[in-house]
């Protein structure tokens, strides 16, 4: 009985002990499981924040490579909102992580700045031309661009790189946080297992009961861990795949930074690096700088696709001449080559002659037979220069000298060329300020009716009075204005001043007839003449028939269909149109009859030797006969003798212009002529 009681006491005590221990262990187990759930929650929240930040980083990188910035901006905004949502859910559990929160604020701030930059019109579809930021940055490097546009692109690229650094920092922190939480979860599970073993020792029944519930919890935890492990494995695989893509893109960018995308030959950056390498070797060599002659006319006449085909064919012929490793395209229609071990003209002259001969063969591009020539200039290391920059500058100076000597030739650098280029650059810089400084003025050369001996109109001739150079000949500054594009502004100023002057003369009761102004090729193609000229005349109250527009044959034939369209519009507005320097160009008579022309001007070169030169006389007679057949007025330019005037009048040319009648006059002298009695020519 006592034993029974003892056993019962022992059993009861054991039961109480087991139950008490089970309760204590159960309580501790519950607390451990609650901590485990909290840790698991932290891990899941950090995982969501990590994945959303990973996607945000990927979308940030896509800004550099995508050709559709508008779509990528929207995608980036959605990724940013997803990241903010998941990070906000995690924030209450990481209040001690002040650095993380600071990283988040920096990332969001940088994202806002990037989007603000991308909203700029410079990054519109029209300006980006369906090219990625990396490609535009590469093109800027190719062309050595320093414009505000390419500076903006570089700044944006730097800002994105800066943003990606902070995204990487925070990704590392979140990944470390996930790893720590996983370790804590495993630690809590191990403690729970130990307690379960103790419960098993205390009571088998309680162990079975507890084991059921604990086993179920463990199974769920293991499944969750396995799922997390699988997700991390997939994320790592995705990251490795993206890393491979980024490496490929880096290789592509490196290639595009060193090779021309159109011709596949080395670009300027590549060429300069090679120059610096050869300079370090301190072995003599030469470089040729090559520029295609009148390439712009090919683009204007046949289109840019044909022009691109011509550039590709030129690159092939260069490679066939000297080999692929020594050739480069500098951009536009400029190329360069390196000739190793060249110390004198004899070492390199044969190469450029060979290339000129190859280039002389016609090209078949897009179904067109294209003929093109080039001008080339050479400089030698170390005799002419000892740096890449100076070598290129000197070769460029020699090339320009070749162009001045008639194109389709080559020149070797001399010291005198540097001075000539300096003078030209100084003149160009002064020309850029001439309009602002009011240095231009118009002279007016009368056009005379030889039958009446009276002035019927004027031609406006621009003069440049520079404080440093004095009166600069138009033969010097007009070609520079054409090359730099300033000719459009200067041409508009001429029209404005001529309109103002003739309106003033008309208001004063004078009868100047009309004023003829010369139109350049760039004005005709790019100057919006059909809009600009009427607006200028309206501003001054000048009638359209008071202004005559003069164009040369070559200007019209550069782009005949477009020219005809513009001239038709101007003619319908009431403007008089004249072809200047007729006979020196290459217009076809069949095409000429379809143009709305009112007047032809016989070039001075056909008048100079009249009436003695029989050939010139026959040409002039033919032009006059042609004009009569087409019902066109005729003006003879450059008449300097009475014999010339009488010959032309006899053959039927009634209007004359030249020093025999009047030289070009400043406005005050022109007014005096108009106010004199009958203003007959002297």
XYZ file of C-alpha atoms in Angstrom:
682
model
C 0.000 0.000 0.000
C 2.775 2.315 0.995
C 4.657 1.317 -2.046
C 1.575 1.947 -3.978
C 1.245 5.355 -2.337
C 4.905 5.948 -2.836
C 4.640 4.879 -6.363
C 1.534 6.954 -6.659
C 3.331 9.889 -5.070
C 6.244 9.249 -7.283
C 3.911 8.872 -10.201
C 1.980 11.945 -9.158
C 5.183 13.798 -8.467
C 6.538 12.563 -11.754
C 3.323 13.506 -13.404
C 3.357 16.896 -11.724
C 7.007 17.237 -12.538
C 6.457 16.115 -16.076
C 3.386 18.268 -16.426
C 5.126 21.227 -14.783
C 8.196 20.668 -16.859
C 6.056 20.191 -19.893
C 4.238 23.437 -19.129
C 7.511 25.287 -18.609
C 9.085 23.697 -21.663
C 5.873 24.256 -23.588
C 5.835 27.900 -22.509
C 9.466 28.318 -23.548
C 8.742 26.484 -26.782
C 5.836 28.803 -27.515
C 8.061 31.801 -26.862
C 10.723 30.336 -29.155
C 8.177 29.713 -31.883
C 6.873 33.282 -31.553
C 10.439 34.566 -31.912
C 10.875 32.242 -34.871
C 7.752 33.644 -36.559
C 8.976 37.186 -35.942
C 12.388 36.332 -37.394
C 10.740 34.618 -40.364
C 8.592 37.703 -40.925
C 11.693 39.938 -40.830
C 13.402 37.620 -43.283
C 10.427 37.654 -45.687
C 10.120 41.446 -45.492
C 13.848 41.888 -46.148
C 13.600 39.397 -49.000
C 10.780 41.422 -50.611
C 12.748 44.646 -50.144
C 15.863 42.981 -51.598
C 14.029 41.658 -54.672
C 12.277 44.995 -55.342
C 15.619 46.867 -55.003
C 17.294 44.320 -57.295
C 14.623 44.975 -59.961
C 14.998 48.752 -59.419
C 18.768 48.478 -59.959
C 18.235 46.476 -63.156
C 15.736 49.049 -64.469
C 18.233 51.820 -63.585
C 20.927 50.066 -65.658
C 18.448 49.712 -68.526
C 18.340 53.532 -68.814
C 21.827 53.383 -70.333
C 21.098 50.695 -72.914
C 17.459 51.107 -73.926
C 16.478 52.972 -77.095
C 13.009 53.730 -75.651
C 13.665 56.118 -72.761
C 9.976 57.048 -72.366
C 8.938 53.420 -71.704
C 11.943 52.801 -69.438
C 11.156 55.923 -67.377
C 7.663 54.511 -66.696
C 9.103 51.093 -65.819
C 11.634 52.751 -63.485
C 8.842 54.691 -61.742
C 6.851 51.476 -61.163
C 9.959 49.724 -59.780
C 10.607 52.689 -57.479
C 7.049 52.561 -56.091
C 7.357 48.785 -55.500
C 10.650 49.299 -53.673
C 9.197 52.086 -51.511
C 6.229 49.854 -50.548
C 8.367 46.880 -49.486
C 10.985 49.014 -47.731
C 8.233 50.832 -45.807
C 6.927 47.429 -44.584
C 10.434 46.545 -43.386
C 11.218 49.913 -41.756
C 9.469 49.278 -38.329
C 11.722 46.229 -37.838
C 15.002 48.005 -38.700
C 14.722 51.279 -36.793
C 18.286 50.813 -35.528
C 19.514 50.669 -39.177
C 19.740 54.435 -39.657
C 22.325 54.039 -42.440
C 19.848 51.902 -44.476
C 17.182 54.575 -44.198
C 19.736 57.192 -45.272
C 20.671 55.005 -48.281
C 16.991 54.704 -49.180
C 16.537 58.505 -49.086
C 19.644 59.021 -51.256
C 18.414 56.448 -53.800
C 14.930 58.013 -54.018
C 16.425 61.509 -54.283
C 18.825 60.454 -57.050
C 15.981 58.712 -58.904
C 13.932 61.916 -58.848
C 16.907 63.872 -60.198
C 17.500 61.322 -62.975
C 13.850 61.488 -64.044
C 13.930 65.297 -63.975
C 16.960 65.248 -66.290
C 15.252 62.731 -68.589
C 12.191 64.984 -68.807
C 14.408 67.541 -70.543
C 13.609 68.019 -74.261
C 17.198 66.997 -75.055
C 16.221 63.381 -74.235
C 13.024 63.314 -76.281
C 12.540 60.586 -78.901
C 13.268 63.137 -81.642
C 16.633 64.153 -80.178
C 17.678 60.657 -79.129
C 16.784 59.320 -82.630
C 16.000 55.838 -81.166
C 19.514 55.541 -79.777
C 20.529 54.544 -76.240
C 22.358 56.889 -73.881
C 25.436 54.682 -74.176
C 25.333 54.951 -77.965
C 24.881 58.729 -77.884
C 27.718 58.937 -75.399
C 29.830 56.824 -77.772
C 28.980 59.092 -80.694
C 29.994 62.086 -78.605
C 33.334 60.394 -77.877
C 33.721 59.542 -81.608
C 33.160 63.151 -82.665
C 35.035 64.587 -79.635
C 31.886 66.558 -78.916
C 31.956 69.253 -76.154
C 28.467 70.623 -76.784
C 25.978 71.236 -73.939
C 23.969 68.300 -75.274
C 26.771 65.743 -74.882
C 27.848 67.253 -71.537
C 24.261 66.697 -70.376
C 24.454 63.050 -71.489
C 27.767 62.531 -69.645
C 26.365 64.170 -66.489
C 23.304 61.928 -66.665
C 25.519 58.845 -67.105
C 27.577 59.850 -64.028
C 24.407 60.431 -62.016
C 23.095 56.956 -62.934
C 26.461 55.375 -61.976
C 26.315 57.245 -58.641
C 22.747 55.979 -58.072
C 23.767 52.390 -58.871
C 26.519 52.556 -56.208
C 24.006 53.291 -53.471
C 21.665 50.632 -54.813
C 24.543 48.116 -54.575
C 25.341 49.254 -51.001
C 21.756 48.708 -49.864
C 21.483 45.372 -51.727
C 24.547 44.097 -49.845
C 23.076 45.213 -46.513
C 19.695 43.571 -47.219
C 21.341 40.335 -48.313
C 23.434 40.305 -45.115
C 20.268 40.984 -43.095
C 18.517 38.011 -44.733
C 21.471 35.764 -43.988
C 21.553 36.839 -40.317
C 17.833 36.199 -39.910
C 18.208 32.744 -41.477
C 20.913 31.909 -38.918
C 18.724 33.151 -36.076
C 15.843 31.004 -37.338
C 18.069 27.924 -37.426
C 19.308 28.663 -33.894
C 15.772 28.909 -32.537
C 14.839 25.645 -34.246
C 17.814 23.878 -32.655
C 16.784 25.119 -29.204
C 13.271 23.885 -29.816
C 14.609 20.447 -30.755
C 16.637 20.250 -27.520
C 13.583 21.082 -25.490
C 11.592 18.465 -27.365
C 14.236 15.857 -26.472
C 13.873 16.814 -22.794
C 10.114 16.511 -23.045
C 10.509 13.030 -24.632
C 12.693 11.954 -21.667
C 10.125 13.314 -19.195
C 7.080 11.722 -20.773
C 6.627 9.683 -23.884
C 2.989 10.622 -24.241
C 3.679 14.335 -23.971
C 6.557 13.864 -26.397
C 4.255 12.203 -28.898
C 1.684 14.963 -28.538
C 4.257 17.703 -28.647
C 6.182 15.931 -31.409
C 3.105 15.978 -33.597
C 2.665 19.719 -33.312
C 6.381 20.476 -33.331
C 6.941 18.186 -36.310
C 4.211 19.962 -38.194
C 5.733 23.354 -37.359
C 9.184 22.101 -38.298
C 7.886 20.787 -41.585
C 6.385 24.149 -42.421
C 9.584 25.889 -41.423
C 11.674 23.501 -43.514
C 9.395 23.995 -46.510
C 9.694 27.741 -46.080
C 13.471 27.519 -45.838
C 13.641 25.255 -48.873
C 11.453 27.673 -50.828
C 13.640 30.569 -49.730
C 16.754 28.636 -50.706
C 15.283 27.874 -54.124
C 14.297 31.508 -54.618
C 17.773 32.667 -53.651
C 19.250 30.107 -56.036
C 17.043 31.400 -58.856
C 17.864 35.011 -57.966
C 21.583 34.187 -58.044
C 21.207 32.516 -61.445
C 19.295 35.554 -62.721
C 21.974 37.849 -61.339
C 24.707 35.832 -63.060
C 22.772 35.988 -66.336
C 22.401 39.753 -66.036
C 26.087 40.011 -65.185
C 26.918 38.191 -68.438
C 24.645 40.586 -70.340
C 26.344 43.586 -68.721
C 29.781 42.223 -69.631
C 28.658 41.817 -73.245
C 27.233 45.329 -73.258
C 30.490 46.638 -71.838
C 32.395 44.899 -74.637
C 29.988 46.373 -77.194
C 30.432 49.831 -75.682
C 34.206 49.442 -75.707
C 34.081 48.424 -79.375
C 31.782 51.305 -80.299
C 34.086 53.689 -78.440
C 37.033 52.625 -80.611
C 35.453 51.730 -83.982
C 33.277 53.660 -86.398
C 29.774 52.164 -86.512
C 29.225 52.984 -90.209
C 32.477 51.775 -91.782
C 33.713 49.368 -89.032
C 37.201 50.879 -89.227
C 38.937 52.501 -86.205
C 37.591 55.883 -85.106
C 39.318 59.070 -83.970
C 39.848 57.876 -80.371
C 41.400 54.620 -81.582
C 43.610 56.467 -84.077
C 44.877 58.949 -81.465
C 45.734 56.076 -79.099
C 47.752 54.456 -81.906
C 49.495 57.772 -82.598
C 50.508 58.062 -78.947
C 51.788 54.464 -79.048
C 53.932 55.157 -82.124
C 55.218 58.357 -80.509
C 56.317 56.379 -77.420
C 58.229 53.989 -79.715
C 60.076 57.094 -80.993
C 60.231 55.722 -84.537
C 59.591 58.019 -87.531
C 56.192 57.840 -89.214
C 53.786 60.004 -91.218
C 50.048 60.609 -91.055
C 47.702 61.627 -93.845
C 44.552 63.610 -93.088
C 41.966 63.104 -95.857
C 38.766 65.050 -96.558
C 36.338 64.192 -99.368
C 35.675 67.005 -101.854
C 32.079 68.260 -102.238
C 30.719 65.359 -100.210
C 27.886 67.552 -98.933
C 26.616 67.896 -102.497
C 26.310 64.102 -102.699
C 24.264 64.046 -99.492
C 22.063 66.914 -100.671
C 21.582 65.483 -104.158
C 21.242 61.738 -103.506
C 20.331 61.522 -99.821
C 22.210 60.450 -96.709
C 21.818 56.717 -97.365
C 23.793 57.096 -100.614
C 26.274 59.317 -98.771
C 26.761 56.584 -96.159
C 27.367 54.058 -98.944
C 30.031 56.347 -100.419
C 31.782 56.593 -97.033
C 31.780 52.804 -96.694
C 33.281 52.404 -100.174
C 35.953 55.036 -99.436
C 36.885 53.137 -96.251
C 37.241 49.885 -98.250
C 39.475 51.559 -100.830
C 41.622 53.044 -98.072
C 42.026 49.613 -96.468
C 42.910 48.093 -99.837
C 45.562 50.785 -100.242
C 47.341 50.587 -96.896
C 45.716 47.842 -94.782
C 42.969 47.830 -92.160
C 45.121 48.513 -89.094
C 46.383 51.927 -90.171
C 43.117 53.556 -91.327
C 40.552 55.549 -89.322
C 37.422 57.595 -89.867
C 37.365 60.828 -87.905
C 33.674 61.564 -88.494
C 31.743 63.108 -91.353
C 33.801 62.792 -94.530
C 37.213 62.886 -92.811
C 39.662 59.970 -92.729
C 43.245 59.472 -91.563
C 46.015 56.933 -92.164
C 49.363 56.130 -90.521
C 52.417 55.290 -92.624
C 55.081 53.570 -90.514
C 58.820 54.272 -90.888
C 58.140 57.242 -93.189
C 60.731 60.016 -92.890
C 60.327 61.935 -96.147
C 57.900 62.640 -98.968
C 59.337 59.775 -101.014
C 58.370 57.278 -98.278
C 54.679 58.140 -98.351
C 53.858 59.985 -101.578
C 53.302 56.742 -103.500
C 50.620 55.625 -101.035
C 48.489 58.750 -101.391
C 48.904 58.720 -105.185
C 47.738 55.102 -105.226
C 44.689 56.006 -103.138
C 43.813 58.990 -105.343
C 43.930 56.688 -108.372
C 41.703 54.112 -106.660
C 39.277 56.846 -105.616
C 39.079 58.153 -109.185
C 37.266 54.986 -110.278
C 33.475 55.542 -110.209
C 31.462 54.007 -107.363
C 28.185 52.173 -107.890
C 26.126 53.044 -104.809
C 22.398 52.416 -104.624
C 22.105 52.222 -108.399
C 23.934 55.555 -108.887
C 27.334 55.999 -110.479
C 29.175 58.334 -108.109
C 32.425 60.163 -108.835
C 34.285 61.675 -105.905
C 37.716 63.108 -105.149
C 39.549 64.032 -101.983
C 42.102 66.471 -100.618
C 44.874 65.179 -98.361
C 47.568 66.624 -96.129
C 50.571 64.941 -94.491
C 52.763 65.654 -91.475
C 55.797 63.724 -90.175
C 56.942 62.614 -86.728
C 59.206 63.891 -85.307
C 60.156 66.554 -87.875
C 56.788 68.375 -88.078
C 55.455 67.707 -84.577
C 56.047 65.536 -81.515
C 52.522 65.123 -80.162
C 49.394 63.529 -81.602
C 47.447 66.779 -81.367
C 50.074 68.789 -83.262
C 50.534 66.090 -85.907
C 46.799 66.051 -86.631
C 46.565 69.826 -86.635
C 49.465 70.147 -89.057
C 48.114 67.437 -91.379
C 44.746 69.208 -91.291
C 46.434 72.489 -92.273
C 48.129 70.754 -95.206
C 44.796 69.248 -96.267
C 43.142 72.683 -96.312
C 46.017 73.978 -98.419
C 45.299 71.159 -100.895
C 41.647 72.207 -101.026
C 42.610 75.810 -101.710
C 44.792 74.662 -104.601
C 41.875 73.123 -106.431
C 41.029 69.918 -104.542
C 41.776 66.344 -105.744
C 45.392 66.762 -104.700
C 47.672 66.536 -101.656
C 50.114 68.739 -99.766
C 52.885 68.235 -97.222
C 52.897 70.391 -94.107
C 55.085 73.494 -93.926
C 55.453 76.090 -91.167
C 53.765 78.727 -93.330
C 50.528 76.710 -93.275
C 50.186 77.114 -89.511
C 50.273 80.886 -89.847
C 47.734 80.720 -92.651
C 45.370 78.559 -90.574
C 45.798 80.909 -87.614
C 44.885 83.887 -89.774
C 41.841 82.034 -91.096
C 40.683 81.102 -87.577
C 41.174 84.689 -86.443
C 39.101 85.868 -89.390
C 36.414 83.274 -88.581
C 36.237 84.383 -84.930
C 35.881 88.010 -85.999
C 33.217 87.022 -88.537
C 31.135 85.423 -85.777
C 31.001 88.792 -83.999
C 30.514 90.942 -87.090
C 26.702 90.937 -87.093
C 26.495 91.755 -83.376
C 29.074 94.530 -83.769
C 27.286 96.004 -86.844
C 30.395 95.661 -89.021
C 28.540 94.758 -92.239
C 27.287 97.319 -94.731
C 25.674 97.153 -98.152
C 26.902 98.751 -101.347
C 24.524 99.149 -104.257
C 25.675 98.722 -107.870
C 23.159 100.178 -110.349
C 21.756 98.172 -113.249
C 21.250 100.425 -116.286
C 18.858 100.333 -119.231
C 21.349 101.035 -122.042
C 18.637 102.256 -124.432
C 17.507 104.969 -121.983
C 20.728 105.484 -120.064
C 18.785 105.256 -116.800
C 18.989 103.176 -113.644
C 16.265 100.549 -113.377
C 17.512 98.713 -110.289
C 20.440 97.840 -108.020
C 22.339 94.781 -106.892
C 23.094 94.723 -103.143
C 26.725 93.772 -102.469
C 27.842 93.088 -98.902
C 31.003 94.632 -97.462
C 32.707 93.852 -94.148
C 34.501 96.697 -92.387
C 36.410 95.071 -89.519
C 38.286 97.248 -86.964
C 41.321 94.929 -87.120
C 41.419 93.846 -90.780
C 39.773 96.858 -92.418
C 37.635 96.188 -95.503
C 37.591 92.394 -95.969
C 36.885 91.077 -99.458
C 33.743 88.930 -99.826
C 35.986 86.420 -101.626
C 37.667 85.836 -98.240
C 34.789 85.841 -95.786
C 31.877 84.414 -97.819
C 33.494 80.911 -98.123
C 34.105 80.930 -94.352
C 30.500 81.966 -93.746
C 29.346 79.114 -96.002
C 31.456 76.532 -94.137
C 30.403 77.686 -90.656
C 26.711 78.161 -91.483
C 26.875 81.890 -90.650
C 25.835 82.597 -94.242
C 22.170 82.056 -93.306
C 22.229 84.833 -90.675
C 24.299 87.087 -92.922
C 21.977 86.433 -95.870
C 18.944 87.338 -93.762
C 20.686 90.552 -92.688
C 21.284 91.456 -96.370
C 17.590 90.919 -97.184
C 16.585 92.938 -94.111
C 18.892 95.857 -94.934
C 17.954 95.895 -98.637
C 14.237 95.857 -97.744
C 14.700 98.676 -95.261
C 16.732 100.750 -97.718
C 14.434 100.451 -100.738
C 11.371 101.163 -98.572
C 13.096 104.283 -97.251
C 13.948 105.440 -100.779
C 10.380 104.810 -101.920
C 9.022 106.761 -98.926
C 11.308 109.670 -99.902
C 9.741 109.765 -103.366
C 12.673 108.169 -105.180
C 12.350 105.463 -107.831
C 15.143 102.900 -107.335
C 13.225 100.193 -109.223
C 14.266 97.056 -107.348
C 17.181 95.714 -105.331
C 18.645 92.306 -106.221
C 20.094 90.230 -103.362
C 22.186 87.072 -103.670
C 20.902 83.826 -102.138
C 23.409 81.192 -100.962
C 23.086 77.422 -101.229
C 22.567 77.025 -97.483
C 19.865 79.715 -97.495
C 17.996 77.934 -100.273
C 18.187 74.478 -98.659
C 18.108 75.287 -94.936
C 17.021 78.919 -94.631
C 13.206 78.575 -94.871
C 13.212 81.284 -97.540
C 9.514 80.887 -98.308
C 8.744 81.942 -94.700
C 11.668 84.145 -93.703
C 11.791 86.514 -96.708
C 8.069 87.489 -96.695
C 8.258 88.056 -92.920
C 11.244 90.412 -93.291
C 9.575 92.385 -96.087
C 6.341 92.663 -94.107
C 8.289 94.056 -91.157
C 9.561 96.959 -93.295
C 6.453 97.429 -95.446
C 8.410 96.372 -98.528
C 6.515 95.027 -101.559
C 7.648 91.670 -102.944
C 8.260 93.037 -106.437
C 10.816 95.498 -105.036
C 13.190 92.648 -104.130
C 14.831 90.404 -106.730
C 16.423 87.136 -105.584
C 19.582 86.015 -107.416
C 20.794 82.383 -107.404
C 23.605 80.706 -109.310
C 23.072 77.686 -111.572
C 25.116 75.399 -109.310
C 23.031 76.289 -106.244
C 19.814 75.338 -108.028
C 21.206 72.118 -109.502
C 22.592 70.865 -106.168
C 19.040 69.795 -105.318
C 16.921 70.591 -108.386
C 13.550 69.240 -107.258
C 13.672 70.928 -103.868
C 14.983 74.157 -105.425
C 12.184 74.194 -107.985
C 9.572 73.792 -105.237
C 10.956 76.719 -103.204
C 11.355 78.951 -106.274
C 7.777 78.221 -107.350
C 6.511 79.329 -103.942
C 8.583 82.528 -104.031
C 7.474 83.307 -107.590
C 3.824 82.876 -106.642
C 4.379 85.403 -103.835
C 5.493 87.981 -106.418
C 9.272 87.844 -106.076
C 11.469 88.349 -109.152
C 13.984 85.530 -109.629
C 17.270 85.735 -111.520
C 20.022 83.245 -112.372
C 23.410 84.813 -111.671
C 26.701 83.911 -113.433
C 24.793 82.139 -116.206
C 26.962 79.958 -118.421
C 29.471 78.970 -115.718
C 27.341 76.252 -114.124
C 25.921 72.991 -115.369
C 22.171 73.434 -115.548
C 20.377 71.743 -118.414
C 18.390 74.006 -120.700
C 15.510 71.534 -120.597
C 15.336 71.931 -116.828
C 15.871 75.685 -116.972
C 12.710 76.293 -118.977
C 10.624 74.737 -116.173
C 11.880 77.168 -113.523
C 9.949 80.377 -112.701
C 12.910 82.572 -113.687
C 12.468 86.205 -114.780
C 16.045 87.064 -115.658
C 19.450 85.668 -116.666
C 22.718 87.436 -115.851
C 25.561 86.818 -118.312
C 28.717 86.129 -116.334
C 31.583 88.630 -116.423
C 33.979 85.958 -117.749
C 32.115 85.999 -121.102
C 32.096 89.805 -121.250
C 35.746 90.570 -120.402
C 37.157 89.897 -123.885
C 34.297 91.310 -125.945
C 34.070 92.191 -128.721
C 37.503 90.885 -129.772
C 37.087 87.261 -128.622
C 34.944 85.585 -131.251
C 34.196 82.488 -129.142
C 32.928 84.561 -126.215
C 30.926 86.638 -128.646
C 29.180 83.550 -130.029
C 28.432 82.290 -126.510
C 26.923 85.646 -125.538
C 24.828 85.738 -128.711
C 23.540 82.230 -127.952
C 22.598 83.196 -124.393
C 20.767 86.312 -125.618
C 18.952 84.281 -128.262
C 18.004 81.686 -125.625
C 16.628 84.358 -123.285
C 14.527 85.882 -126.041
C 13.100 82.453 -126.834
C 12.223 81.908 -123.167
C 10.943 85.494 -122.778
C 13.545 86.293 -120.102
C 15.204 89.613 -119.298
C 18.979 89.716 -119.763
C 21.624 91.511 -117.694
C 25.293 91.588 -118.675
C 27.713 91.807 -115.740
C 31.200 93.259 -115.580
C 30.972 95.785 -118.457
C 34.043 97.987 -118.232
C 34.342 99.516 -121.726
C 32.099 101.360 -124.116
C 32.832 98.751 -126.810
C 31.512 95.970 -124.625
C 28.309 97.882 -123.904
C 27.680 98.697 -127.556
C 28.296 95.108 -128.652
C 25.836 93.765 -126.098
C 23.217 96.396 -126.935
C 23.555 95.615 -130.610
C 22.977 91.899 -129.936
C 19.825 92.619 -127.923
C 21.019 92.775 -124.302
C 19.375 95.919 -122.920
C 20.411 95.900 -119.245
C 24.010 96.413 -118.147
C 25.947 96.330 -114.887
C 29.589 97.205 -114.448
C 32.218 99.827 -113.701
C 31.738 101.442 -117.110
C 28.440 102.711 -115.745
C 28.680 102.681 -111.961
C 30.880 101.074 -109.359
C 29.169 99.695 -106.211
C 28.039 102.710 -104.165
C 27.377 103.258 -100.465
C 23.728 104.059 -99.721
C 24.265 107.833 -99.511
C 26.021 107.972 -102.898
C 23.361 105.720 -104.423
C 20.729 108.134 -103.133
C 22.607 111.082 -104.679
C 22.580 109.294 -108.042
C 18.832 108.725 -107.758
C 18.187 112.374 -106.910
C 20.357 113.772 -109.732
C 18.737 114.987 -112.941
C 17.560 111.943 -114.896
C 20.289 110.005 -112.965
C 21.989 109.091 -116.223
C 25.084 106.960 -115.962
C 28.461 108.653 -116.100
